[in-house]
Every structure is written in C-alpha cells, then in structure tokens.
Short mmCIF file of C-alpha atoms and ligand atoms in Angstrom, two decimals:
data_model
loop_
_atom_site.label_atom_id
_atom_site.label_comp_id
_atom_site.label_asym_id
_atom_site.label_seq_id
_atom_site.Cartn_x
_atom_site.Cartn_y
_atom_site.Cartn_z
CA MET T 1 69.30 -36.15 62.53
CA SER T 2 72.11 -37.25 60.78
CA GLU T 3 75.75 -35.90 61.93
CA ALA T 4 76.46 -34.53 58.57
CA LEU T 5 76.83 -30.83 57.70
CA ILE T 6 75.77 -31.62 54.46
CA SER T 7 73.46 -34.33 52.79
CA LEU T 8 71.76 -35.60 49.60
CA ARG T 9 69.05 -38.41 50.12
CA GLY T 10 67.85 -40.29 46.83
CA VAL T 11 68.33 -36.50 45.00
CA GLY T 12 66.62 -36.12 41.26
CA LYS T 13 66.57 -33.50 39.41
CA SER T 14 64.87 -32.24 36.04
CA PHE T 15 64.83 -29.84 34.19
CA THR T 16 61.43 -29.07 31.92
CA ARG T 17 60.78 -26.79 28.99
CA GLY T 18 57.80 -26.91 26.78
CA SER T 19 57.23 -30.56 26.13
CA THR T 20 60.88 -31.79 26.77
CA SER T 21 62.84 -32.88 29.73
CA VAL T 22 65.82 -32.69 31.00
CA THR T 23 67.46 -34.88 33.53
CA ALA T 24 70.45 -33.26 35.41
CA LEU T 25 70.36 -34.92 38.47
CA ARG T 26 69.80 -39.54 39.64
CA ASP T 27 69.10 -40.52 43.08
CA ILE T 28 72.44 -38.45 44.33
CA ASP T 29 73.64 -39.71 47.67
CA LEU T 30 76.24 -38.11 49.34
CA ASP T 31 76.99 -36.88 53.06
CA VAL T 32 79.86 -34.25 53.68
CA ALA T 33 80.91 -34.29 57.57
CA GLN T 34 81.35 -31.34 59.26
CA GLY T 35 85.64 -30.58 59.09
CA GLN T 36 85.92 -32.21 55.22
CA VAL T 37 87.35 -30.70 52.41
CA TYR T 38 84.67 -32.32 49.71
CA ALA T 39 85.58 -31.93 46.15
CA VAL T 40 82.85 -33.27 43.50
CA ILE T 41 83.82 -33.56 40.52
CA GLY T 42 82.78 -34.42 37.12
CA TYR T 43 82.86 -33.14 32.85
CA SER T 44 80.33 -30.26 31.38
CA GLY T 45 77.16 -31.16 31.83
CA ALA T 46 77.97 -33.70 34.51
CA GLY T 47 75.50 -31.86 36.91
CA LYS T 48 77.98 -30.18 38.71
CA SER T 49 76.38 -26.45 39.15
CA THR T 50 72.48 -28.38 39.32
CA LEU T 51 74.01 -29.78 42.32
CA VAL T 52 75.51 -26.43 44.02
CA ARG T 53 72.57 -24.61 43.18
CA LEU T 54 70.66 -27.60 45.34
CA ILE T 55 72.88 -27.28 48.08
CA ASN T 56 72.70 -23.16 48.12
CA GLY T 57 68.69 -23.89 48.03
CA LEU T 58 68.53 -21.47 44.92
CA GLU T 59 66.57 -24.88 43.54
CA GLN T 60 64.71 -27.15 45.11
CA PRO T 61 65.36 -31.36 43.97
CA THR T 62 62.17 -32.54 42.13
CA SER T 63 62.80 -36.18 44.09
CA GLY T 64 64.98 -36.59 47.53
CA ALA T 65 65.73 -33.79 50.07
CA VAL T 66 68.86 -31.80 50.81
CA LEU T 67 69.71 -30.70 54.33
CA VAL T 68 72.36 -28.30 55.19
CA GLU T 69 73.23 -28.14 59.30
CA GLY T 70 70.36 -30.60 59.87
CA LYS T 71 67.78 -28.85 57.93
CA ASP T 72 66.19 -30.33 55.49
CA LEU T 73 65.79 -27.21 52.62
CA THR T 74 62.29 -29.14 51.05
CA SER T 75 60.40 -28.35 53.74
CA LEU T 76 61.69 -24.59 54.74
CA SER T 77 60.19 -21.48 53.72
CA ALA T 78 62.36 -19.20 51.48
CA LYS T 79 62.78 -16.98 54.26
CA GLU T 80 64.18 -19.99 56.72
CA ILE T 81 65.90 -20.82 53.41
CA ARG T 82 67.27 -17.65 52.93
CA GLN T 83 68.70 -18.11 56.54
CA VAL T 84 70.83 -20.96 55.90
CA ARG T 85 72.12 -19.67 52.71
CA SER T 86 73.39 -17.24 55.02
CA ARG T 87 75.33 -19.82 56.69
CA ILE T 88 77.49 -20.59 53.36
CA GLY T 89 80.09 -18.74 51.43
CA MET T 90 79.89 -18.99 48.44
CA VAL T 91 83.73 -18.94 45.94
CA PHE T 92 83.38 -18.52 42.11
CA GLN T 93 84.95 -18.82 38.87
CA GLN T 94 84.30 -15.34 38.08
CA PHE T 95 85.09 -14.31 41.52
CA ASN T 96 81.76 -11.41 41.06
CA LEU T 97 83.39 -8.79 42.61
CA PHE T 98 81.51 -5.48 42.38
CA GLY T 99 83.70 -3.09 39.96
CA SER T 100 82.74 0.04 41.13
CA ARG T 101 83.88 -0.82 44.95
CA THR T 102 87.52 -0.70 46.45
CA VAL T 103 88.64 -4.24 47.24
CA PHE T 104 87.76 -3.04 51.87
CA ALA T 105 83.88 -2.42 50.39
CA ASN T 106 83.72 -5.90 48.48
CA ILE T 107 84.38 -7.55 52.20
CA ALA T 108 82.57 -5.06 53.67
CA TYR T 109 79.77 -5.36 51.50
CA PRO T 110 78.15 -8.70 53.48
CA LEU T 111 78.78 -7.47 56.62
CA GLN T 112 76.41 -4.72 55.93
CA LEU T 113 73.97 -6.40 54.99
CA ALA T 114 74.04 -8.17 58.13
CA GLY T 115 73.83 -5.31 60.22
CA TRP T 116 77.79 -4.95 61.43
CA SER T 117 78.44 -1.65 62.89
CA LYS T 118 80.99 0.22 60.81
CA GLU T 119 84.10 -0.16 63.42
CA GLN T 120 82.97 -4.16 63.74
CA GLN T 121 83.26 -4.19 59.87
CA GLN T 122 86.66 -2.08 59.56
CA LYS T 123 87.70 -5.04 62.32
CA ARG T 124 86.94 -7.58 60.24
CA VAL T 125 87.74 -6.39 56.91
CA ALA T 126 91.52 -6.06 58.57
CA GLU T 127 91.73 -9.49 59.41
CA LEU T 128 89.83 -10.79 56.57
CA LEU T 129 92.51 -9.23 54.26
CA THR T 130 95.36 -10.54 56.71
CA PHE T 131 94.51 -13.74 56.83
CA VAL T 132 94.61 -13.64 52.32
CA GLY T 133 97.54 -11.63 52.85
CA LEU T 134 96.81 -8.68 51.06
CA THR T 135 96.32 -5.59 53.34
CA ASP T 136 98.42 -3.32 50.90
CA LYS T 137 95.32 -3.76 48.08
CA ALA T 138 92.18 -2.66 50.89
CA TRP T 139 91.38 0.26 48.74
CA ALA T 140 92.87 -1.01 45.21
CA TYR T 141 89.56 -1.73 43.07
CA PRO T 142 89.18 -4.73 41.06
CA GLU T 143 90.68 -3.95 37.90
CA GLU T 144 93.16 -3.39 39.59
CA LEU T 145 94.26 -6.94 40.73
CA SER T 146 95.65 -9.97 38.96
CA GLY T 147 93.38 -13.29 38.78
CA GLY T 148 94.72 -14.85 42.18
CA GLN T 149 94.23 -11.56 43.84
CA LYS T 150 90.34 -11.30 42.59
CA GLN T 151 90.41 -14.60 43.49
CA ARG T 152 91.77 -14.21 47.55
CA ILE T 153 89.46 -11.11 47.68
CA GLY T 154 86.42 -13.48 46.56
CA ILE T 155 87.44 -15.49 49.01
CA ALA T 156 87.79 -13.26 52.11
CA ARG T 157 84.30 -11.68 51.49
CA ALA T 158 82.32 -15.79 51.35
CA LEU T 159 83.83 -15.54 55.14
CA ALA T 160 83.57 -12.24 56.20
CA THR T 161 80.46 -13.31 58.53
CA ASN T 162 81.96 -16.95 59.70
CA PRO T 163 80.35 -19.22 58.17
CA PRO T 164 80.97 -22.73 59.00
CA ILE T 165 80.26 -23.91 54.90
CA LEU T 166 82.10 -22.70 51.40
CA LEU T 167 81.18 -23.20 48.50
CA ALA T 168 83.38 -22.96 45.89
CA ASP T 169 82.51 -23.76 42.55
CA GLU T 170 85.43 -24.30 40.14
CA ALA T 171 86.99 -21.58 41.84
CA THR T 172 90.25 -22.15 40.42
CA SER T 173 89.24 -22.70 37.01
CA ALA T 174 89.75 -18.78 35.29
CA LEU T 175 93.13 -19.22 37.23
CA ASP T 176 97.12 -20.26 35.86
CA PRO T 177 98.19 -23.61 37.57
CA ASP T 178 100.72 -20.97 39.21
CA THR T 179 97.77 -19.34 41.28
CA THR T 180 95.38 -22.35 40.70
CA GLN T 181 97.48 -23.69 43.40
CA ASP T 182 98.31 -20.44 45.43
CA VAL T 183 95.11 -20.48 45.68
CA LEU T 184 94.40 -24.45 46.93
CA ARG T 185 96.76 -23.15 49.75
CA LEU T 186 95.14 -20.54 50.88
CA LEU T 187 91.79 -22.83 51.04
CA ARG T 188 93.31 -25.17 52.74
CA ARG T 189 94.31 -22.94 55.75
CA VAL T 190 90.66 -21.65 55.40
CA ASN T 191 89.87 -25.95 56.58
CA GLU T 192 92.86 -26.27 58.78
CA GLU T 193 92.89 -23.64 60.63
CA LEU T 194 89.58 -21.77 60.36
CA GLY T 195 88.06 -24.98 60.16
CA VAL T 196 85.34 -24.09 57.33
CA THR T 197 83.75 -27.82 56.26
CA ILE T 198 84.53 -26.73 52.47
CA VAL T 199 82.67 -28.19 49.24
CA VAL T 200 84.53 -27.89 45.83
CA ILE T 201 83.20 -27.84 42.44
CA THR T 202 85.56 -28.91 39.94
CA HIS T 203 86.56 -30.54 37.05
CA GLU T 204 90.31 -30.98 37.15
CA MET T 205 91.67 -33.68 38.93
CA ASP T 206 94.72 -32.01 40.28
CA VAL T 207 92.52 -30.07 42.35
CA VAL T 208 91.63 -33.02 44.10
CA ARG T 209 94.97 -33.98 44.57
CA SER T 210 96.09 -31.02 45.82
CA LEU T 211 92.80 -30.02 47.69
CA ALA T 212 90.91 -32.30 48.73
CA ASP T 213 90.29 -35.58 51.53
CA HIS T 214 86.88 -36.28 49.97
CA VAL T 215 85.57 -37.18 46.41
CA ALA T 216 82.32 -37.71 44.67
CA VAL T 217 82.02 -38.50 40.79
CA LEU T 218 79.95 -37.18 38.64
CA ASP T 219 78.70 -38.68 35.41
CA ASP T 220 75.40 -38.19 33.17
CA GLY T 221 73.69 -36.88 36.79
CA ARG T 222 75.06 -40.56 38.77
CA LEU T 223 77.66 -40.13 41.29
CA VAL T 224 79.30 -42.70 40.08
CA GLU T 225 82.26 -43.55 42.81
CA SER T 226 82.97 -41.24 46.32
CA GLY T 227 85.33 -42.19 48.93
CA PRO T 228 88.83 -40.60 50.37
CA VAL T 229 90.64 -39.54 47.77
CA ARG T 230 93.42 -41.40 48.45
CA GLU T 231 91.07 -44.92 47.51
CA ILE T 232 89.41 -43.88 44.82
CA LEU T 233 93.40 -42.83 43.16
CA ALA T 234 94.86 -45.93 44.61
CA GLN T 235 91.84 -47.84 42.92
CA PRO T 236 89.64 -46.01 40.58
CA LYS T 237 86.61 -48.32 40.12
CA ALA T 238 84.50 -46.32 37.44
CA ALA T 239 85.27 -45.54 33.69
CA THR T 240 84.94 -41.60 34.46
CA THR T 241 87.24 -41.89 37.74
CA ARG T 242 90.02 -43.79 35.21
CA ARG T 243 89.77 -41.30 32.32
CA PHE T 244 89.99 -38.60 34.94
CA LEU T 245 93.07 -39.93 36.29
CA ASP T 246 94.45 -40.92 33.40
CA ALA T 247 94.38 -37.54 32.40
CA THR T 248 95.89 -35.80 35.23
CA LEU T 249 98.72 -39.11 36.86
CA ARG T 250 100.81 -40.39 34.50
CA THR T 251 101.61 -43.59 37.35
CA ARG T 252 98.33 -45.09 36.28
CA PRO T 253 99.21 -46.76 32.91
CA GLY T 254 95.62 -46.45 30.80
CA ASP T 255 94.37 -49.13 28.77
CA GLY T 256 96.59 -47.82 25.60
CA GLU T 257 99.82 -48.21 27.81
CA LEU T 258 98.44 -51.80 29.26
CA ALA T 259 98.50 -52.88 25.97
CA ARG T 260 101.77 -52.05 24.60
CA LEU T 261 103.49 -52.66 28.43
CA ARG T 262 101.54 -56.62 27.60
CA GLU T 263 103.54 -56.57 23.70
CA THR T 264 106.60 -55.13 25.14
CA TYR T 265 107.21 -57.80 28.79
CA ASP T 266 106.77 -61.32 30.22
CA GLY T 267 104.20 -62.21 32.84
CA VAL T 268 101.07 -61.14 34.55
CA LEU T 269 101.09 -57.17 34.85
CA VAL T 270 100.13 -56.19 38.47
CA THR T 271 99.65 -52.74 39.45
CA VAL T 272 100.22 -51.78 42.71
CA ALA T 273 99.15 -48.88 44.78
CA VAL T 274 101.47 -48.11 48.35
CA PRO T 275 100.98 -45.59 50.72
CA ASP T 276 104.46 -43.92 50.65
CA GLN T 277 107.57 -43.33 49.94
CA HIS T 278 109.29 -46.17 51.97
CA THR T 279 106.84 -49.38 51.00
CA ILE T 280 107.64 -50.38 47.33
CA GLY T 281 111.16 -51.70 47.69
CA GLY T 282 110.93 -53.71 50.91
CA LEU T 283 107.80 -55.45 49.79
CA LEU T 284 108.64 -56.59 46.03
CA THR T 285 111.63 -57.64 48.21
CA ASP T 286 109.67 -59.61 50.24
CA VAL T 287 107.84 -60.62 47.28
CA VAL T 288 110.80 -61.93 46.08
CA ARG T 289 112.51 -63.89 48.43
CA ASP T 290 109.00 -65.68 49.66
CA HIS T 291 108.41 -66.67 46.23
CA ASP T 292 110.07 -68.08 43.24
CA VAL T 293 109.00 -65.25 40.96
CA SER T 294 110.69 -62.24 39.57
CA PHE T 295 109.13 -58.64 38.55
CA GLU T 296 110.84 -56.07 36.37
CA ILE T 297 108.83 -52.27 37.08
CA VAL T 298 107.52 -51.91 34.06
CA HIS T 299 105.39 -48.08 34.88
CA GLY T 300 104.95 -45.55 38.07
CA GLY T 301 106.26 -43.68 40.08
CA TYR T 302 104.79 -41.30 43.20
CA THR T 303 101.85 -38.77 43.42
CA THR T 304 101.39 -36.29 45.54
CA ILE T 305 97.69 -35.93 47.58
CA LYS T 306 98.10 -32.88 49.78
CA ASP T 307 101.28 -33.30 51.86
CA GLU T 308 101.69 -36.93 51.20
CA SER T 309 102.47 -39.14 48.25
CA ILE T 310 101.26 -42.12 46.92
CA GLY T 311 103.27 -44.47 44.75
CA THR T 312 101.67 -46.35 42.15
CA PHE T 313 104.08 -49.26 40.04
CA THR T 314 103.21 -51.48 37.47
CA ILE T 315 105.18 -54.65 37.41
CA ALA T 316 105.40 -57.81 35.61
CA LEU T 317 105.35 -60.87 37.81
CA GLN T 318 107.21 -63.95 36.41
CA GLY T 319 107.69 -67.27 37.35
CA ASP T 320 104.80 -70.42 37.55
CA SER T 321 101.07 -69.47 37.67
CA THR T 322 100.76 -70.93 41.15
CA ALA T 323 103.70 -68.55 42.03
CA VAL T 324 102.82 -65.76 40.40
CA GLU T 325 99.07 -66.03 42.37
CA ARG T 326 100.66 -66.42 45.98
CA ALA T 327 102.81 -63.70 44.93
CA VAL T 328 100.05 -61.49 44.02
CA GLU T 329 98.07 -62.59 47.23
CA ALA T 330 101.20 -62.18 49.67
CA LEU T 331 101.58 -58.20 48.28
CA SER T 332 97.08 -57.47 48.25
CA GLY T 333 97.91 -58.15 51.69
CA ALA T 334 100.18 -54.73 52.05
CA ALA T 335 98.97 -52.63 48.92
CA THR T 336 96.05 -52.16 46.84
CA VAL T 337 96.80 -54.22 43.69
CA GLU T 338 95.16 -54.77 40.31
CA VAL T 339 95.71 -56.94 38.18
CA ALA T 340 95.64 -56.28 34.48
CA ALA T 341 93.24 -58.71 31.97
N1 ATP H 1 68.06 -24.61 33.94
C1 ATP H 1 68.12 -24.93 33.60
N2 ATP H 1 66.86 -26.03 32.36
C2 ATP H 1 66.98 -26.83 31.10
N3 ATP H 1 68.05 -27.09 31.07
C3 ATP H 1 69.46 -27.42 32.68
C4 ATP H 1 69.18 -26.46 33.44
N4 ATP H 1 70.33 -26.18 34.32
C5 ATP H 1 71.11 -27.38 34.32
N5 ATP H 1 70.72 -28.22 32.57
C6 ATP H 1 70.52 -29.57 32.38
O1 ATP H 1 71.47 -29.83 32.90
C7 ATP H 1 72.19 -30.89 32.72
C8 ATP H 1 73.29 -30.06 34.10
O2 ATP H 1 73.55 -29.28 33.45
P1 ATP H 1 74.98 -28.40 35.01
O3 ATP H 1 75.28 -27.02 34.23
O4 ATP H 1 74.20 -28.71 35.94
O5 ATP H 1 76.14 -29.31 34.38
P2 ATP H 1 77.98 -28.97 34.70
O6 ATP H 1 78.52 -30.51 35.73
O7 ATP H 1 78.08 -27.80 35.52
O8 ATP H 1 78.63 -28.56 33.75
P3 ATP H 1 79.57 -27.68 33.12
O9 ATP H 1 80.48 -27.67 33.76
O10 ATP H 1 79.33 -27.29 31.65
O11 ATP H 1 78.61 -25.82 33.71
C9 ATP H 1 72.74 -30.44 31.67
O12 ATP H 1 71.93 -30.88 30.26
C10 ATP H 1 72.22 -28.50 31.33
O13 ATP H 1 71.80 -28.88 29.78
#
C-alpha cells in the first residue's frame, strides 16, 4: 500500500459524446501525503474539475487507478465509494449552502445524515463556529452573510464529521482579495491545527503561494510539472508554470522583460533565486571577491510564500567569459541559478 493519502496512478479520463471523444486527463501520476496542502493549478479547461470528481469518486477514470487512503476507487462498490467520500470534506466556489436553513442547520446537516444525536450536533456545531470565528451568526441565514462568512460556514460544514481530507474547489475564486486572504488563513489553520490534508484546486498562483506546500500544474489534461512550491516558484520548468508566475510574481522577468534587459545592459543575464532575505548580499559579495567579475542588479525582489520569503534577482554579470562561467558555477552552489540564453 502506498503511504500517500491520495494517489493517482496513470489516470486518464475521456468523455464521449455521440461520435466525438474529449480527453480531459491524460496519464496523471500524483501523490498527496498526509498533512500536506497540495494545490492543483491550471487554466480553464485544463481538467481540474474532472480531477476533483475522480478524487471524490463522482466519476471513474477511463484508465489508471485513484486511491484514497489506500483504497482503489475503481474496485469499490457504490456503498464503499460513499464510505470513502465521507472521509473527504468538500468546499465549493459558490459555497453551496442551503438558503432556507440557518447557519447552525447548515453545519449540522452532515451530522444529522451521519446519525449524530441532537446534543452531539449542538456541541460539534458550537465548536466549529468557534473555530471559524462566527459564533454570533448561528441563527443567521446565508443571505445575511458576506461571501467570506459564507465560505467560513462552508468550511465548518465540510469539517463537521472530522474528515481527514478537505477538497477545496476554487474556494476563494468568488471572493475579493482581502477576504481571499482571510479564507486562506483559515484553511491554513485547518491544516496546521487540525492536521487535515488539503487539496486545493485553483487557477490563481496567489492561492498556491499563500497556502500550499506542494503544487501540480495541469495543462490540457496533462500534469506538466509538480513538486514543492518553493522549488517550482524558484525554478519553473514548464512554459505553463512560467505563464502563471509571470502573471503573479513580478520578481521573475518574463521573456519580453528579458529581451528589454538584454538591450539595456552589458553582460550575461543571470537569474538567482535565494531561499531567504539574508542571502543575496553575501552571495554576490563573495562572487565579486573570488572571481574577476562585476555585476549590476537589473530586476527582482522578494516574494512571500506562506510565512517565508524567497528572493529572485536578475543580475547582469560582466567580466571575461571564463570568469563569468566560474562565477555562475559559484552562485549555483548556493542558489538556484538560470542563465538567460
Ligand atoms: N461531462 C463531460 N462531458 C464532456 N466533456 C467534458 C465533461 N466534463 C469535462 N469535459 C471536458 O473536459 C475538459 C476539461 O474540463 P474540466 O471541467 O475538468 O476543466 P477545468 O480545468 O475544471 O476548467 P474550468 O476551470 O473552466 O472549470 C474540457 O475540454 C471539458 O469540455
């Protein structure tokens, strides 16, 4: 049995409509370990919703296997799939609250379905309302709440029966930037304080940056890149990932910016990603001291990822070609380095 809480093994999914077939996912391998916040990012049509429906057992893959807590969903009965689904809390973009029920009744609903007693329900709903900071809204109706408050209630309801996994499908896409940050902070607490493993589906790199520790990038049904967020942000390999980053992080020069820098500055353009705020100065000082080169910082800055920051600086490195090569080698020993072609 794999150690991952969720595993996709060579998963493909096609839909057939009449004589045409659409392939939504191709040969996806993905492992989400217990305790992780794993983001799946992709543009519209990349296959994100299909992936969610496969993980929560609403659809079966055309090929490959989906495992949740070691159970292969492709080999389970409908009843067994329902049991697996009860281990996954769902949070939706449009909140999906019952408008005719109070906040209390919305959160109590899954408890009622699971057969909890009235007293147990009351105790659990009170705990959840405290956790999401909305004890004063127990008797309000969803229409009386702001979008952010609705999503807090959506999260409380998803957590009601203590599922070990939370699947958040574009959970902040309907919210403004400030409210988005509040909800992302709440999701982090869900992960850190309650130990819930979270899979976040999003089209926003900012969500990945503030919340996730791992990320997979989907493009046209393919998983084009995956790994720790810090590594992918520091050195994205796939063109799709770079597009996402160029749109959100101003610290990495895009192709147009690199062309402009090349016209403006002499020397070799080198982009250096450093792991924290205290590294770049010392690193560049050492390189200039040890090698016969000079430099100018021409682009870059710091970006916050969860509570840490990484710096990405583009420098124009000047000197003879051997010295520049050695300097790049020295930088590569201490940081992630990309030399512009
Ligand atoms: N039930 C279906 N029948 C036919 N085609 C489908 C079905 N569900 C999804 N698709 C197709 O599969 C591809 C991926 O769709 P999916 O909804 O998973 O993408 P997405 O990344 O979630 O996009 P969005 O962000 O726009 O929701 C699209 O080409 C879509 O048209």
